[in-house]
Coordinates of C-alpha atoms in Angstrom, one line a residue:
M1 CA 6.4 12.5 20.3
Y2 CA 9.5 11.5 22.7
R3 CA 9.3 9.9 26.4
V4 CA 10.8 12.1 29.3
L5 CA 12.0 10.6 32.7
I6 CA 12.8 12.6 35.5
V7 CA 14.7 11.0 38.0
D8 CA 15.8 12.8 41.7
D9 CA 15.0 11.9 45.2
E10 CA 14.1 15.6 46.1
P11 CA 10.7 15.2 45.0
L12 CA 10.3 18.7 44.6
I13 CA 13.2 18.5 41.7
V14 CA 10.7 16.0 40.1
N15 CA 7.9 18.1 40.5
S16 CA 9.1 21.6 39.2
L17 CA 10.3 20.0 36.0
Y18 CA 7.3 17.8 35.2
Q19 CA 5.2 21.1 35.4
L20 CA 7.9 23.0 33.4
L21 CA 7.7 20.7 31.1
R22 CA 4.2 19.8 30.8
E23 CA 4.4 23.9 30.7
A24 CA 6.5 23.8 27.0
A25 CA 4.1 24.4 24.5
N26 CA 6.7 23.8 21.9
L27 CA 7.6 20.5 22.6
E28 CA 5.1 17.3 21.7
L29 CA 6.8 15.2 25.0
E30 CA 5.3 11.8 27.4
I31 CA 6.5 13.0 31.1
Y32 CA 7.0 9.8 33.4
R33 CA 8.7 11.0 37.6
A34 CA 10.8 8.6 39.1
Y35 CA 11.9 9.9 43.2
N36 CA 14.9 7.3 43.5
V37 CA 16.6 5.5 40.4
Y38 CA 14.5 2.2 41.2
E39 CA 12.0 3.7 39.9
A40 CA 13.1 4.9 37.3
L41 CA 14.8 1.3 36.5
D42 CA 11.5 -0.6 36.3
W43 CA 10.5 2.5 34.1
M44 CA 12.2 1.7 31.3
K45 CA 12.0 -2.1 31.8
Q46 CA 7.7 -1.2 30.5
I47 CA 8.7 1.7 27.7
R48 CA 11.2 3.2 25.7
I49 CA 12.3 6.5 27.1
D50 CA 14.5 8.6 24.9
V51 CA 15.4 11.7 27.5
V52 CA 16.3 10.8 31.4
I53 CA 16.9 13.9 32.8
S54 CA 18.4 12.4 36.5
D55 CA 21.1 14.2 39.4
I56 CA 23.4 12.6 39.2
R57 CA 24.2 11.9 43.1
M58 CA 22.2 9.9 44.4
P59 CA 21.1 7.7 47.1
G60 CA 21.7 3.2 46.2
M61 CA 23.0 4.3 43.3
S62 CA 25.2 7.4 41.4
G63 CA 23.7 8.8 38.1
I64 CA 26.5 8.0 36.8
E65 CA 26.0 3.9 37.4
L66 CA 22.1 4.6 36.3
H67 CA 23.5 6.1 32.7
K68 CA 25.8 2.8 32.5
Q69 CA 22.4 0.6 32.9
I70 CA 20.2 3.0 30.9
I71 CA 23.2 2.6 27.9
Q72 CA 22.4 -0.6 28.0
S73 CA 18.9 -0.6 27.8
W74 CA 18.3 1.9 25.7
P75 CA 21.9 2.8 23.6
R76 CA 20.1 5.8 21.7
C77 CA 18.4 7.9 25.3
K78 CA 19.9 10.8 25.7
V79 CA 20.8 11.7 29.8
I80 CA 21.4 15.3 30.9
F81 CA 22.8 15.8 34.6
L82 CA 21.9 17.4 37.5
T83 CA 24.4 18.6 39.6
G84 CA 25.7 21.2 42.0
Y85 CA 28.5 23.6 42.0
N86 CA 31.0 20.4 42.7
D87 CA 29.9 17.9 40.0
F88 CA 31.2 19.4 37.4
D89 CA 34.5 18.2 37.2
Y90 CA 32.3 15.2 37.4
A91 CA 30.1 14.9 34.9
R92 CA 32.4 16.5 32.5
H93 CA 34.4 12.8 32.6
A94 CA 29.9 11.5 32.5
I95 CA 30.5 12.9 28.8
R96 CA 32.9 11.8 27.4
T97 CA 31.7 8.3 28.1
G98 CA 29.1 9.7 25.7
G99 CA 25.3 9.2 25.0
V100 CA 25.2 12.5 28.4
I101 CA 23.9 15.5 26.5
D102 CA 24.2 18.0 28.7
Y103 CA 24.5 19.3 32.9
V104 CA 22.9 21.9 33.6
L105 CA 22.5 23.2 37.6
K106 CA 19.8 22.6 40.0
N107 CA 19.3 26.0 40.3
E108 CA 19.3 27.1 36.7
D109 CA 17.0 29.1 35.2
D110 CA 14.2 27.6 33.1
P111 CA 15.3 28.8 29.7
I112 CA 18.9 27.1 30.4
I113 CA 16.7 23.2 31.7
L114 CA 14.4 23.9 28.1
A115 CA 17.8 24.1 26.1
A116 CA 19.5 20.8 27.4
V117 CA 15.9 19.0 26.4
E118 CA 15.9 20.9 23.2
K119 CA 19.1 19.9 22.1
A120 CA 18.6 16.3 24.0
L121 CA 15.8 16.1 21.0
A122 CA 17.9 17.7 18.5
E123 CA 19.8 14.6 19.2
L124 CA 17.4 12.1 19.1
D125 CA 16.2 13.6 15.5
K126 CA 19.1 12.9 13.6
L127 CA 18.9 9.9 14.7
E128 CA 15.9 9.2 13.4
D129 CA 17.2 11.3 9.7
G130 CA 20.1 8.6 10.0
A131 CA 18.6 5.5 10.5
E132 CA 15.6 6.5 7.5
Y133 CA 17.9 7.4 5.4
V134 CA 19.8 3.9 6.0
L135 CA 17.0 1.5 6.5
H136 CA 15.8 3.4 2.7
A137 CA 19.1 2.9 1.4
K138 CA 19.0 -1.1 2.2
K139 CA 15.5 -0.6 0.6
K140 CA 16.3 0.5 -2.3
L141 CA 19.6 -2.2 -2.7
Q142 CA 16.6 -4.8 -1.8
L143 CA 14.4 -3.6 -4.6
A144 CA 17.1 -3.0 -6.9
I145 CA 17.8 -6.6 -8.6
P146 CA 13.8 -7.5 -8.5
A147 CA 13.6 -4.4 -10.9
L148 CA 16.6 -5.0 -12.6
Q149 CA 15.1 -8.6 -13.6
K150 CA 11.9 -7.8 -14.2
N151 CA 12.9 -4.9 -16.9
T152 CA 15.2 -7.5 -18.7
L153 CA 12.9 -10.5 -18.3
F154 CA 10.3 -8.4 -19.8
D155 CA 12.0 -6.7 -22.5
L156 CA 13.4 -10.4 -23.7
M157 CA 9.9 -11.4 -24.2
R158 CA 9.2 -8.1 -26.5
D159 CA 11.7 -7.5 -28.0
P160 CA 14.9 -11.1 -27.6
S161 CA 17.9 -10.5 -29.0
P162 CA 20.1 -11.4 -32.0
S163 CA 23.1 -12.5 -30.2
L164 CA 23.0 -15.4 -27.8
K165 CA 26.2 -13.6 -25.9
D166 CA 24.5 -10.7 -25.6
M167 CA 22.1 -12.0 -23.8
Q168 CA 24.2 -14.5 -21.6
N169 CA 25.3 -11.1 -20.9
R170 CA 22.3 -9.1 -19.7
L171 CA 20.5 -12.8 -17.6
T172 CA 24.1 -11.9 -16.3
A173 CA 24.4 -9.2 -15.5
A174 CA 20.2 -9.1 -13.3
E175 CA 21.6 -12.4 -11.3
I176 CA 19.1 -14.7 -14.1
P177 CA 20.6 -18.0 -13.7
L178 CA 19.5 -18.5 -16.9
F179 CA 20.1 -20.6 -19.6
P180 CA 19.3 -18.1 -23.3
E181 CA 19.9 -21.1 -26.0
E182 CA 17.8 -23.6 -23.7
D183 CA 13.7 -23.2 -24.4
V184 CA 11.7 -21.1 -21.0
F185 CA 8.3 -23.0 -19.2
L186 CA 5.8 -20.6 -17.6
V187 CA 3.8 -19.9 -14.8
V188 CA 1.6 -17.6 -14.3
G189 CA -0.1 -17.0 -11.0
R190 CA -1.9 -13.7 -8.7
V191 CA -3.7 -13.5 -5.6
D192 CA -6.9 -14.2 -5.5
V193 CA -8.7 -12.4 -3.1
W194 CA -6.5 -10.4 0.3
R195 CA -8.4 -9.0 3.8
E196 CA -9.6 -5.7 4.0
E197 CA -7.2 -4.9 6.8
L198 CA -4.2 -5.8 5.0
S199 CA -2.3 -3.1 4.0
E200 CA 0.1 -2.3 1.2
L201 CA 3.5 -3.0 3.0
D202 CA 1.5 -5.5 4.5
R203 CA 0.6 -7.2 0.8
T204 CA 4.3 -7.3 -0.9
L205 CA 5.5 -8.7 2.4
L206 CA 3.1 -12.0 1.8
V207 CA 3.9 -11.5 -2.5
Y208 CA 7.2 -12.0 -1.8
A209 CA 7.0 -14.8 1.2
C210 CA 5.1 -16.9 -1.5
Q211 CA 7.9 -16.4 -4.0
N212 CA 10.6 -17.8 -0.8
I213 CA 8.2 -20.4 -0.2
A214 CA 7.9 -21.3 -3.9
E215 CA 11.7 -21.0 -4.5
E216 CA 12.2 -23.4 -1.9
Y217 CA 10.2 -25.8 -3.4
L218 CA 11.3 -25.5 -6.4
A219 CA 14.9 -25.5 -5.4
S220 CA 15.6 -28.9 -6.5
T221 CA 13.8 -29.2 -9.5
V222 CA 13.7 -26.4 -11.8
V223 CA 16.5 -22.9 -11.9
Q224 CA 13.8 -20.3 -12.5
V225 CA 13.3 -16.6 -11.4
S226 CA 10.3 -15.3 -10.3
V227 CA 8.7 -11.3 -11.2
V228 CA 5.7 -9.4 -9.9
F229 CA 4.2 -6.9 -11.9
E230 CA 0.8 -5.2 -12.5
S231 CA -0.9 -5.5 -8.7
Y232 CA 0.6 -8.9 -7.2
K233 CA 0.6 -11.0 -9.8
F234 CA 3.5 -13.4 -10.0
I235 CA 5.9 -15.1 -13.5
W236 CA 8.0 -17.7 -13.1
F237 CA 10.6 -18.6 -16.2
M238 CA 11.7 -21.9 -15.6
Q239 CA 14.7 -24.8 -16.9
P240 CA 15.2 -28.2 -16.7
K241 CA 17.9 -28.8 -13.8
D242 CA 18.8 -31.4 -14.7
L243 CA 18.8 -29.5 -18.5
L244 CA 21.5 -27.3 -16.8
T245 CA 23.8 -29.8 -15.4
G246 CA 23.8 -32.9 -17.9
T247 CA 25.7 -32.6 -21.2
G248 CA 25.3 -34.7 -24.1
L249 CA 21.0 -34.9 -23.9
D250 CA 19.3 -36.1 -27.7
E251 CA 16.4 -34.7 -28.4
E252 CA 14.7 -37.7 -26.8
Q253 CA 16.3 -37.0 -23.5
K254 CA 15.8 -33.5 -23.2
K255 CA 12.3 -33.9 -24.3
R256 CA 11.6 -36.7 -21.8
T257 CA 13.5 -33.9 -19.3
W258 CA 11.5 -31.5 -19.9
E259 CA 7.8 -34.0 -19.7
H260 CA 9.7 -34.7 -15.9
M261 CA 9.7 -31.2 -15.3
K262 CA 6.3 -30.0 -15.9
T263 CA 4.7 -32.7 -14.1
R264 CA 6.9 -32.2 -10.7
V265 CA 6.1 -28.2 -11.6
Y266 CA 2.1 -29.2 -11.2
G267 CA 2.7 -30.8 -8.2
I268 CA 5.2 -28.1 -6.5
M269 CA 2.7 -26.0 -7.6
E270 CA -0.1 -27.3 -5.6
A271 CA 1.9 -27.7 -3.2
V272 CA 2.7 -24.1 -3.5
Q273 CA -0.8 -23.0 -3.3
Q274 CA -2.2 -25.1 0.3
T275 CA 1.1 -23.5 1.9
C276 CA 0.0 -20.0 1.0
K277 CA -3.4 -20.7 1.9
Q278 CA -2.5 -22.8 5.8
L279 CA 0.7 -20.2 6.5
L280 CA -0.3 -16.9 5.1
K281 CA -3.7 -17.2 4.7
L282 CA -3.1 -16.0 1.0
P283 CA -5.2 -17.5 -2.0
V284 CA -3.3 -17.6 -4.7
S285 CA -3.8 -19.3 -8.4
F286 CA -1.6 -20.5 -11.0
V287 CA -1.8 -20.8 -14.8
M288 CA 1.2 -23.4 -16.1
G289 CA 2.3 -22.8 -19.9
S290 CA 1.7 -25.7 -21.7
R291 CA 5.2 -26.4 -23.2
P292 CA 8.8 -24.8 -23.6
Y293 CA 8.6 -22.1 -25.2
G294 CA 11.9 -20.5 -27.2
W295 CA 12.9 -17.0 -25.8
D296 CA 12.2 -15.1 -28.7
N297 CA 8.5 -16.6 -28.3
L298 CA 7.3 -16.0 -24.8
G299 CA 5.3 -12.4 -25.7
A300 CA 1.9 -15.1 -27.0
P301 CA 1.9 -17.8 -24.2
Y302 CA 2.9 -14.6 -21.6
Y303 CA 0.0 -12.7 -22.8
Y304 CA -2.8 -15.7 -22.9
L305 CA -2.1 -17.6 -19.8
K306 CA -2.1 -14.3 -17.6
A307 CA -6.1 -13.2 -19.7
L308 CA -6.5 -16.9 -18.8
L309 CA -5.6 -16.6 -15.1
G310 CA -8.0 -13.1 -14.9
H311 CA -11.0 -15.1 -16.9
G312 CA -10.4 -17.6 -14.6
S313 CA -10.2 -15.8 -11.3
N314 CA -13.7 -14.8 -11.4
N315 CA -15.4 -17.4 -8.7
G316 CA -13.5 -16.8 -6.3
H317 CA -11.3 -19.9 -5.7
E318 CA -8.0 -20.8 -6.2
L319 CA -7.0 -22.3 -9.6
L320 CA -4.6 -25.1 -10.7
I321 CA -4.5 -25.2 -14.3
Q322 CA -1.9 -27.5 -15.8
D323 CA -2.5 -27.8 -19.5
S324 CA -3.8 -24.3 -20.7
D325 CA -3.6 -25.7 -24.4
K326 CA -7.6 -26.9 -23.1
F327 CA -8.9 -23.2 -21.7
G328 CA -9.3 -22.0 -25.0
L329 CA -5.8 -20.7 -26.9
H330 CA -5.3 -23.3 -29.6
S331 CA -8.8 -24.9 -29.1
E332 CA -10.4 -21.4 -31.1
Q333 CA -8.0 -22.2 -33.5
G334 CA -10.1 -23.0 -36.8
R335 CA -13.4 -21.4 -35.2
R336 CA -14.3 -17.5 -36.7
F337 CA -15.8 -15.7 -34.1
H338 CA -16.2 -11.3 -36.2
L339 CA -18.4 -8.8 -33.9
S340 CA -19.0 -7.4 -37.3
E341 CA -20.9 -10.4 -38.4
S342 CA -23.0 -10.8 -36.3
Q343 CA -26.3 -8.7 -37.4
H344 CA -27.9 -9.0 -33.1
N345 CA -24.6 -7.7 -31.7
K346 CA -24.1 -5.0 -34.5
K347 CA -27.6 -4.1 -33.4
Q348 CA -27.1 -3.9 -29.7
L349 CA -23.7 -1.7 -29.7
E350 CA -26.0 0.3 -31.6
L351 CA -28.8 0.5 -29.0
L352 CA -25.8 0.6 -26.9
E353 CA -24.9 4.0 -28.0
Q354 CA -28.5 4.8 -27.7
Y355 CA -28.5 4.8 -24.9
L356 CA -25.7 7.1 -23.9
V357 CA -26.7 9.5 -25.9
S358 CA -30.3 10.2 -24.5
G359 CA -28.6 9.9 -20.7
Q360 CA -31.0 6.9 -20.8
K361 CA -29.0 5.2 -17.3
D362 CA -31.0 2.0 -16.2
H363 CA -31.6 0.9 -19.5
F364 CA -27.9 1.7 -20.8
N365 CA -27.0 -0.4 -17.4
K366 CA -29.4 -3.3 -18.1
L367 CA -28.1 -3.4 -21.7
Y368 CA -24.7 -3.4 -21.0
N369 CA -24.9 -6.1 -18.5
D370 CA -25.8 -8.4 -20.3
M371 CA -23.7 -8.3 -23.2
M372 CA -20.3 -8.4 -21.1
N373 CA -21.9 -11.1 -19.3
P374 CA -18.8 -14.0 -19.4
D375 CA -21.5 -17.1 -19.9
G376 CA -22.6 -15.5 -24.1
L377 CA -19.3 -15.0 -25.2
H378 CA -16.9 -17.4 -26.8
G379 CA -13.3 -16.6 -25.3
Y380 CA -10.7 -14.5 -25.0
R381 CA -10.5 -12.8 -28.1
F382 CA -14.3 -12.4 -28.4
Q383 CA -13.9 -10.5 -25.0
L384 CA -11.0 -8.1 -26.6
E385 CA -13.1 -7.5 -29.5
L386 CA -16.1 -6.8 -27.3
F387 CA -14.1 -4.7 -25.6
Y388 CA -12.8 -2.3 -27.9
A389 CA -15.9 -1.4 -29.3
V390 CA -17.1 -0.9 -26.2
S391 CA -14.5 1.7 -25.4
L392 CA -14.5 3.3 -28.6
N393 CA -18.3 3.8 -28.1
L394 CA -17.7 5.9 -24.8
I395 CA -14.5 7.5 -26.2
S396 CA -16.3 8.9 -29.2
Y397 CA -19.4 10.1 -27.3
A398 CA -16.8 12.2 -25.0
I399 CA -15.4 13.6 -27.9
R400 CA -18.6 14.8 -29.6
V401 CA -19.7 15.6 -25.9
G402 CA -16.5 17.4 -24.9
L403 CA -16.3 15.5 -22.0
F404 CA -12.9 13.9 -23.0
D405 CA -10.5 16.3 -21.3
E406 CA -12.8 16.7 -18.4
L407 CA -12.7 12.2 -18.3
F408 CA -9.5 11.2 -18.4
T409 CA -8.4 14.3 -15.9
K410 CA -10.8 11.7 -13.2
M411 CA -10.3 7.9 -15.2
D412 CA -7.6 6.5 -16.6
L413 CA -7.2 6.7 -20.3
G414 CA -5.2 3.5 -20.2
K415 CA -7.7 1.5 -18.5
T416 CA -10.4 2.1 -21.2
T417 CA -8.2 1.4 -24.1
Q418 CA -5.7 -1.4 -23.0
Y419 CA -7.2 -5.1 -22.1
D420 CA -4.7 -6.1 -20.6
V421 CA -4.0 -4.2 -18.0
H422 CA -7.1 -5.2 -16.4
E423 CA -6.6 -8.6 -13.6
S424 CA -9.9 -10.2 -14.6
W425 CA -12.6 -9.7 -17.7
A426 CA -15.0 -8.9 -14.8
D427 CA -12.6 -6.5 -13.8
A428 CA -12.1 -5.2 -17.5
V429 CA -16.1 -4.4 -17.4
S430 CA -16.3 -2.8 -14.1
Y431 CA -14.6 -0.2 -15.5
L432 CA -16.0 0.5 -18.5
A433 CA -19.0 0.2 -16.6
K434 CA -17.3 3.6 -13.9
V435 CA -16.0 5.3 -17.7
A436 CA -20.2 5.0 -18.6
E437 CA -21.1 6.0 -15.0
Y438 CA -19.2 9.4 -15.4
V439 CA -20.7 10.5 -18.8
L440 CA -24.1 9.4 -17.7
D441 CA -24.2 11.6 -14.2
K442 CA -22.6 14.4 -15.2
H443 CA -25.7 15.2 -17.9
E444 CA -28.7 13.4 -16.2
P445 CA -30.3 15.7 -13.5
V446 CA -30.8 14.5 -10.0
P447 CA -34.1 16.2 -8.1
E448 CA -32.9 18.5 -5.8
E449 CA -34.7 17.0 -2.8
Q450 CA -33.5 13.6 -2.9
S451 CA -29.9 14.9 -3.0
Q452 CA -30.3 16.7 0.1
R453 CA -31.7 14.1 1.4
L454 CA -28.2 12.3 0.1
I455 CA -26.3 15.0 1.2
N456 CA -27.7 14.9 4.9
S457 CA -27.0 10.6 4.5
I458 CA -23.3 11.9 4.0
H459 CA -23.2 14.4 7.0
Q460 CA -24.2 12.1 9.1
Y461 CA -22.6 9.2 8.3
I462 CA -19.1 11.3 8.3
Q463 CA -20.2 13.0 12.0
T464 CA -20.2 9.2 13.5
H465 CA -17.1 8.1 11.2
L466 CA -14.6 10.5 12.3
N467 CA -12.4 8.3 13.5
G468 CA -12.9 6.3 10.2
D469 CA -12.3 6.0 6.9
L470 CA -13.2 9.4 4.5
S471 CA -12.1 8.3 1.6
L472 CA -14.2 9.9 -1.0
T473 CA -14.0 5.8 -2.3
R474 CA -15.4 5.1 1.2
L475 CA -18.3 7.7 0.8
S476 CA -19.3 7.5 -2.2
T477 CA -20.0 3.5 -1.3
I478 CA -22.5 4.2 1.3
V479 CA -24.4 6.5 -1.4
H480 CA -24.6 4.0 -3.9
H481 CA -22.2 6.8 -6.0
S482 CA -19.2 7.3 -7.7
P483 CA -17.1 9.2 -6.1
T484 CA -16.7 12.0 -9.0
Y485 CA -20.4 11.8 -9.1
L486 CA -20.7 12.4 -5.4
S487 CA -17.8 14.7 -5.7
R488 CA -18.9 17.5 -7.9
L489 CA -22.7 16.7 -6.3
Y490 CA -21.7 18.0 -2.7
K491 CA -20.3 20.9 -4.7
R492 CA -23.3 21.8 -6.2
M493 CA -24.8 21.5 -3.5
T494 CA -23.4 22.9 -0.9
G495 CA -20.8 26.1 -2.5
T496 CA -17.6 23.6 -1.0
M497 CA -15.5 20.8 -0.5
L498 CA -16.5 17.7 0.7
S499 CA -13.3 17.6 2.3
D500 CA -13.1 21.1 4.1
Y501 CA -15.5 19.7 5.5
I502 CA -14.8 16.7 6.7
T503 CA -11.7 18.5 8.1
E504 CA -14.0 20.8 10.6
E505 CA -15.7 18.4 11.6
R506 CA -12.8 16.6 12.8
M507 CA -11.2 20.2 14.2
K508 CA -14.6 20.6 15.8
K509 CA -14.5 16.8 18.0
A510 CA -10.7 17.6 18.7
Q511 CA -11.9 21.6 20.2
K512 CA -14.1 19.0 22.5
H513 CA -11.8 16.5 23.4
L514 CA -8.9 19.6 24.2
T515 CA -11.6 21.4 26.6
E516 CA -13.6 18.7 27.7
T517 CA -10.5 15.7 28.3
S518 CA -6.7 15.6 29.1
M519 CA -6.5 13.1 26.0
K520 CA -2.9 13.6 25.2
I521 CA -2.2 14.9 21.1
Q522 CA -1.1 11.7 19.7
E523 CA -5.1 10.6 21.1
I524 CA -6.6 12.5 20.0
A525 CA -5.2 13.0 16.8
T526 CA -6.7 9.6 16.5
Q527 CA -9.7 9.4 17.6
V528 CA -10.7 12.2 15.6
G529 CA -9.0 10.2 12.5
Y530 CA -5.3 11.6 12.1
E531 CA -2.9 8.9 12.8
A532 CA 0.5 11.0 13.1
A533 CA 0.0 13.9 15.6
P534 CA 2.2 16.5 13.6
Q535 CA -0.2 16.0 10.4
F536 CA -3.4 16.6 12.7
N537 CA -0.9 19.5 14.7
R538 CA -0.5 21.5 11.6
L539 CA -4.2 21.2 10.3
F540 CA -4.8 22.6 13.5
K541 CA -2.5 25.1 13.9
K542 CA -3.5 26.4 10.0
M543 CA -7.1 26.9 11.1
F544 CA -6.9 28.0 14.5
K545 CA -3.3 29.6 14.2
M546 CA -2.5 28.0 17.9
T547 CA -1.7 24.3 18.2
P548 CA -3.7 22.3 20.2
Q549 CA -1.4 22.2 23.2
E550 CA -1.7 26.5 23.6
Y551 CA -5.5 25.9 22.0
R552 CA -5.8 23.2 25.4
D553 CA -3.6 26.0 27.6
H554 CA -5.3 29.4 26.8
F555 CA -8.5 27.4 26.9
H556 CA -7.7 26.4 30.2
E557 CA -6.7 29.6 31.3

């Protein structure tokens, strides 16, 4: 919505133009009035003005002088001059100075004045489109290098090049300041908890801020590059600065250099952790590798550090693990844990499948929670095997009862079949539980009376929270059901979609505001749950065949 300021020392002209623009149904404007140039200057100090309609000759300061003041305060503001017959040459000269979009006679017909305003708004739209394009291009440029670095490093971890020269070319092209002939030390990190009020943009900015803090602390000790992956996890690839700048170091000196770097990095990451908590209010955890690895052997420690970080973050506190070997990667070597050899676990899996097939939801959930309790598991590899055993049971059953296609249009097949895409063991357990819930809910009958009470509860919540979050996910948490189940139940009980009911209720409230209050259209849109007025306008017009302003005008007529 654009803001228009009308300036003239003749109140009759100001008020008549004000009324004309208010009644223009096709224009979404905030309109302000000034009866002299000084009032106009006061308005421009308080708020952004997009279009000024000004008399070209006024006491105290001419329209031309006012125009200069306007350009200094709001360079993108467009000016329309009101002139008399004798002022045409004066107005033409003003247009050549820039910023003046048009000039009209004071006694001109209303359509001419409206056309001048529409022309000014069209020019502003072009500027907005151009600014958005430039901003988008800058963002793409800023994102290009980090994305290239991430792809290059992960490609090298998965399939390192046999040629050092080729590796060096790829690192150079991605602006990665690491040496392919030297080992690499890994540190993996993650954000432990996000504040609920943060948007996705806020989270992205905080992640970059955390990276910048770490880069500043690490600069004197290591050569490094960090990338973000999988829902705001970090990974740092590091090499000692002394090793890369020194010449002729023997093996013993190299070993001491690596040990010194490892000790320093632990202290540095502890400082990064504290700084992120204090300055950014962001709790983060870090797990450091036990030693450096060659480029051809980075995959295994990377996956293990990621799994260890996810498993350890369940307590909600910041972690700082220095020697990862002590937490299971090598301590499990020599010990064998095979699910197939455990008769107890075999029986549990068979019983779990029976509960699934028979639709005994409560029994299934209790046994599932017992089996997946991390306290009873012996480490990462055991968790991995159990995850895939349960996943296979769910998928096999879905195929047998003809639910596979429907299930995986609703759920993510990758999350059901790949353990390492989950941030932690708790997340993996939670996701498989959602898959099981979908399958069980699909065949579990619910009494009609209980279902109707649930629908009534949903309706009551929607009617009292029209300006809040009414997503299916949010509503499902209110009634303690999965989003899919709630959507399906609502459609079965009412014959309509839940989203249609929400839209209808919002439009009813919008009608009430339009006819009983003088609230602006943008304010009404916000009150009924729409962040942007254009979206609200489109939905309102689709439902009532007229814009909100037309509806309000029609009602008052």
